[in-house]
Coordinates of N, CA and C in Angstrom, one line a residue:
X1 N 78.6 -33.9 165.2 CA 78.4 -32.8 166.0 C 79.7 -31.9 166.1
X2 N 79.6 -30.7 167.1 CA 80.3 -30.1 167.0 C 80.0 -28.5 166.1
X3 N 78.9 -28.7 165.6 CA 78.3 -27.6 164.8 C 77.4 -26.5 165.6
X4 N 77.7 -25.5 164.8 CA 77.1 -24.1 165.6 C 75.6 -24.0 164.9
X5 N 74.6 -23.5 165.4 CA 73.5 -22.6 164.7 C 73.0 -21.7 165.4
X6 N 72.5 -20.5 164.8 CA 72.1 -19.3 165.3 C 70.5 -18.9 164.5
X7 N 69.8 -18.7 165.6 CA 68.3 -18.7 165.2 C 68.0 -17.4 165.7
X8 N 67.2 -16.4 164.5 CA 67.1 -15.2 164.9 C 65.2 -15.1 165.2
X9 N 65.2 -14.8 166.1 CA 63.5 -14.7 166.5 C 63.0 -13.7 166.5
X10 N 63.7 -12.7 166.0 CA 63.4 -11.0 166.7 C 62.3 -10.3 166.1
X11 N 62.2 -10.6 164.8 CA 61.0 -10.2 164.0 C 60.1 -10.9 164.0
X12 N 58.7 -10.5 163.5 CA 57.6 -11.0 163.0 C 57.2 -11.5 161.7
X13 N 56.8 -12.7 161.4 CA 57.0 -13.4 160.1 C 55.9 -12.5 159.5
X14 N 56.3 -13.0 158.0 CA 55.1 -12.8 156.7 C 53.7 -13.5 156.6
X15 N 54.2 -14.7 156.8 CA 53.3 -16.0 156.7 C 53.3 -16.6 158.5
X16 N 52.4 -17.2 158.9 CA 52.4 -18.0 160.2 C 53.3 -18.6 160.3
X17 N 53.9 -19.6 159.2 CA 55.1 -20.2 159.4 C 56.6 -19.8 159.9
X18 N 56.3 -18.2 159.6 CA 57.4 -17.3 160.0 C 57.4 -16.4 161.4
X19 N 56.5 -16.8 162.1 CA 56.3 -16.0 163.0 C 57.3 -16.9 164.1
X20 N 57.6 -16.2 165.1 CA 58.6 -16.8 165.9 C 58.5 -17.9 166.7
X21 N 57.2 -18.2 167.1 CA 57.1 -19.4 168.0 C 57.2 -20.6 167.4
X22 N 56.4 -20.5 165.9 CA 56.5 -21.5 164.8 C 57.7 -21.8 164.4
X23 N 58.5 -21.1 164.0 CA 59.9 -21.1 163.4 C 60.8 -21.9 164.9
X24 N 60.5 -21.5 166.2 CA 61.6 -22.3 167.1 C 61.0 -23.7 167.4
X25 N 59.6 -23.6 167.3 CA 58.9 -25.1 167.3 C 59.3 -26.1 166.1
X26 N 59.7 -25.8 165.1 CA 60.1 -26.7 164.0 C 61.5 -26.8 163.9
X27 N 62.5 -26.0 164.6 CA 63.3 -26.2 165.0 C 63.8 -27.3 165.9
X28 N 63.0 -27.1 167.2 CA 63.6 -28.1 168.5 C 63.0 -29.4 168.2
X29 N 61.7 -29.4 167.3 CA 61.5 -30.8 167.2 C 61.6 -31.4 166.1
X30 N 62.5 -31.0 165.3 CA 62.9 -31.5 163.9 C 64.4 -32.4 164.8
X31 N 64.5 -33.6 163.7 CA 66.0 -34.5 164.1 C 67.4 -33.9 163.5
X32 N 67.6 -32.7 163.0 CA 68.6 -32.0 162.8 C 69.1 -31.6 163.6
X33 N 68.2 -31.3 165.0 CA 68.9 -30.8 166.5 C 69.9 -31.2 167.1
X34 N 70.1 -32.7 166.9 CA 71.0 -33.3 167.3 C 72.5 -33.2 166.9
X35 N 72.4 -32.5 165.3 CA 73.8 -32.5 165.2 C 74.6 -31.5 165.5
X36 N 73.8 -30.4 166.3 CA 74.5 -29.1 167.0 C 75.2 -29.3 168.0
X37 N 76.1 -29.0 168.5 CA 76.6 -28.7 169.9 C 76.4 -27.6 170.6
X38 N 76.0 -26.3 170.0 CA 75.6 -25.3 170.3 C 74.8 -24.4 169.3
X39 N 73.8 -23.9 170.5 CA 72.7 -23.1 169.6 C 72.7 -21.9 170.2
X40 N 72.5 -20.8 169.1 CA 72.5 -19.4 170.2 C 70.8 -19.0 169.5
X41 N 70.2 -18.5 170.1 CA 68.7 -18.3 169.8 C 68.3 -16.6 170.4
X42 N 68.3 -16.0 169.2 CA 68.0 -14.5 169.8 C 66.5 -14.2 169.6
X43 N 65.9 -13.7 171.1 CA 64.6 -13.6 171.2 C 64.3 -12.2 171.5
X44 N 63.2 -12.1 171.0 CA 62.3 -10.7 171.4 C 61.4 -11.5 172.4
X45 N 61.4 -10.5 173.7 CA 60.7 -11.1 174.8 C 59.3 -11.0 174.5
X46 N 58.8 -9.9 174.4 CA 57.5 -9.7 173.7 C 56.9 -10.4 172.8
X47 N 57.9 -11.7 172.1 CA 57.3 -12.3 170.6 C 57.3 -13.9 171.4
X48 N 58.3 -14.3 172.2 CA 58.3 -15.5 172.9 C 59.2 -15.1 174.0
X49 N 58.6 -15.9 175.3 CA 59.1 -15.9 176.3 C 60.2 -16.8 176.2
X50 N 61.6 -15.8 176.8 CA 63.0 -16.6 176.8 C 63.0 -18.0 177.9
X51 N 62.0 -17.8 178.9 CA 62.6 -19.0 179.9 C 61.7 -20.1 179.3
X52 N 60.5 -20.1 178.6 CA 59.8 -21.3 178.3 C 60.8 -21.6 177.0
X53 N 61.5 -21.1 176.3 CA 62.4 -21.5 175.1 C 63.9 -22.1 175.8
X54 N 64.2 -22.0 177.2 CA 65.5 -22.2 177.6 C 64.7 -24.1 178.2
X55 N 63.3 -23.9 178.8 CA 63.1 -25.2 179.6 C 62.5 -25.8 178.4
X56 N 62.3 -25.4 177.1 CA 62.1 -26.6 175.8 C 63.4 -27.0 175.3
X57 N 64.4 -26.0 175.0 CA 65.7 -26.4 175.2 C 66.4 -27.7 175.9
X58 N 66.3 -27.6 177.4 CA 66.6 -28.2 178.4 C 65.8 -29.6 178.0
X59 N 64.6 -30.0 178.0 CA 64.1 -30.9 177.5 C 64.6 -31.6 176.4
X60 N 65.6 -31.0 175.5 CA 66.0 -31.5 174.2 C 67.4 -31.4 174.6
X61 N 67.8 -31.8 176.0 CA 69.2 -32.4 176.2 C 70.3 -31.0 175.6
X62 N 69.5 -29.9 175.9 CA 70.9 -28.5 175.9 C 70.7 -27.7 177.5
X63 N 71.8 -27.3 177.6 CA 72.2 -26.6 179.0 C 72.4 -24.9 178.5
X64 N 71.5 -24.0 178.6 CA 71.1 -23.1 178.3 C 71.4 -21.8 179.4
X65 N 71.8 -20.4 178.6 CA 72.1 -19.4 179.7 C 71.6 -17.8 178.8
X66 N 70.9 -17.4 179.5 CA 70.4 -16.1 179.3 C 71.1 -15.1 179.0
X67 N 71.5 -14.5 178.1 CA 72.7 -13.2 177.5 C 71.3 -11.8 177.3
X68 N 71.5 -10.8 178.2 CA 70.8 -9.9 177.6 C 71.1 -9.1 176.5
X69 N 70.5 -8.8 175.6 CA 71.6 -8.3 174.2 C 71.0 -6.5 174.2
X70 N 69.8 -6.1 174.3 CA 69.0 -4.8 174.6 C 68.0 -5.1 175.4
X71 N 67.4 -3.5 175.7 CA 66.2 -4.4 176.9 C 64.9 -4.7 176.2
X72 N 65.1 -4.9 174.6 CA 64.1 -6.0 174.3 C 64.5 -7.5 173.7
X73 N 65.7 -7.4 173.7 CA 66.3 -8.6 173.0 C 66.9 -9.1 174.1
X74 N 67.3 -10.6 173.8 CA 68.0 -11.6 174.6 C 68.4 -12.8 173.5
X75 N 69.9 -13.3 174.1 CA 70.4 -14.4 173.3 C 70.2 -15.4 174.5
X76 N 69.7 -16.5 174.0 CA 69.4 -17.9 174.5 C 70.8 -18.5 174.0
X77 N 71.7 -18.8 174.9 CA 73.4 -19.4 174.2 C 73.0 -21.1 175.2
X78 N 72.7 -21.8 174.2 CA 72.5 -23.2 174.1 C 73.8 -24.1 174.1
X79 N 74.2 -25.0 175.1 CA 75.0 -26.1 174.7 C 75.1 -27.6 175.0
X80 N 75.3 -28.5 173.9 CA 74.7 -29.6 174.1 C 75.0 -30.2 175.6
X81 N 74.5 -31.1 176.2 CA 74.5 -32.0 177.4 C 75.3 -33.5 177.2
X82 N 76.3 -33.9 177.1 CA 76.7 -35.0 177.3 C 75.9 -36.1 177.9
X83 N 75.3 -35.8 179.0 CA 74.5 -37.0 179.4 C 73.2 -36.2 180.0
X84 N 72.3 -35.6 179.2 CA 71.0 -35.4 179.5 C 70.3 -36.0 180.8
X85 N 69.8 -35.9 181.8 CA 69.0 -35.9 182.4 C 67.4 -36.2 182.1
X86 N 66.9 -37.6 181.8 CA 65.7 -37.5 181.4 C 64.6 -38.0 182.1

């Protein structure tokens, strides 16, 4: 534990697997997510709803804060919670 991961979901993909929602789903449902203590997800709000992404990360045991990068992009900064409430 103690690792950092940054995911950029600000561009549309060339294939369906590269679409922001699909990439996000693959990362948050993967078993490797538990290796990271902090994750930053860069999101374009017209491609993925940041509030929904934050809620999903919360269910996976992360506490998230939205930081505005510019008018169309936000950074969802998530830190692993020691004792997540289930």
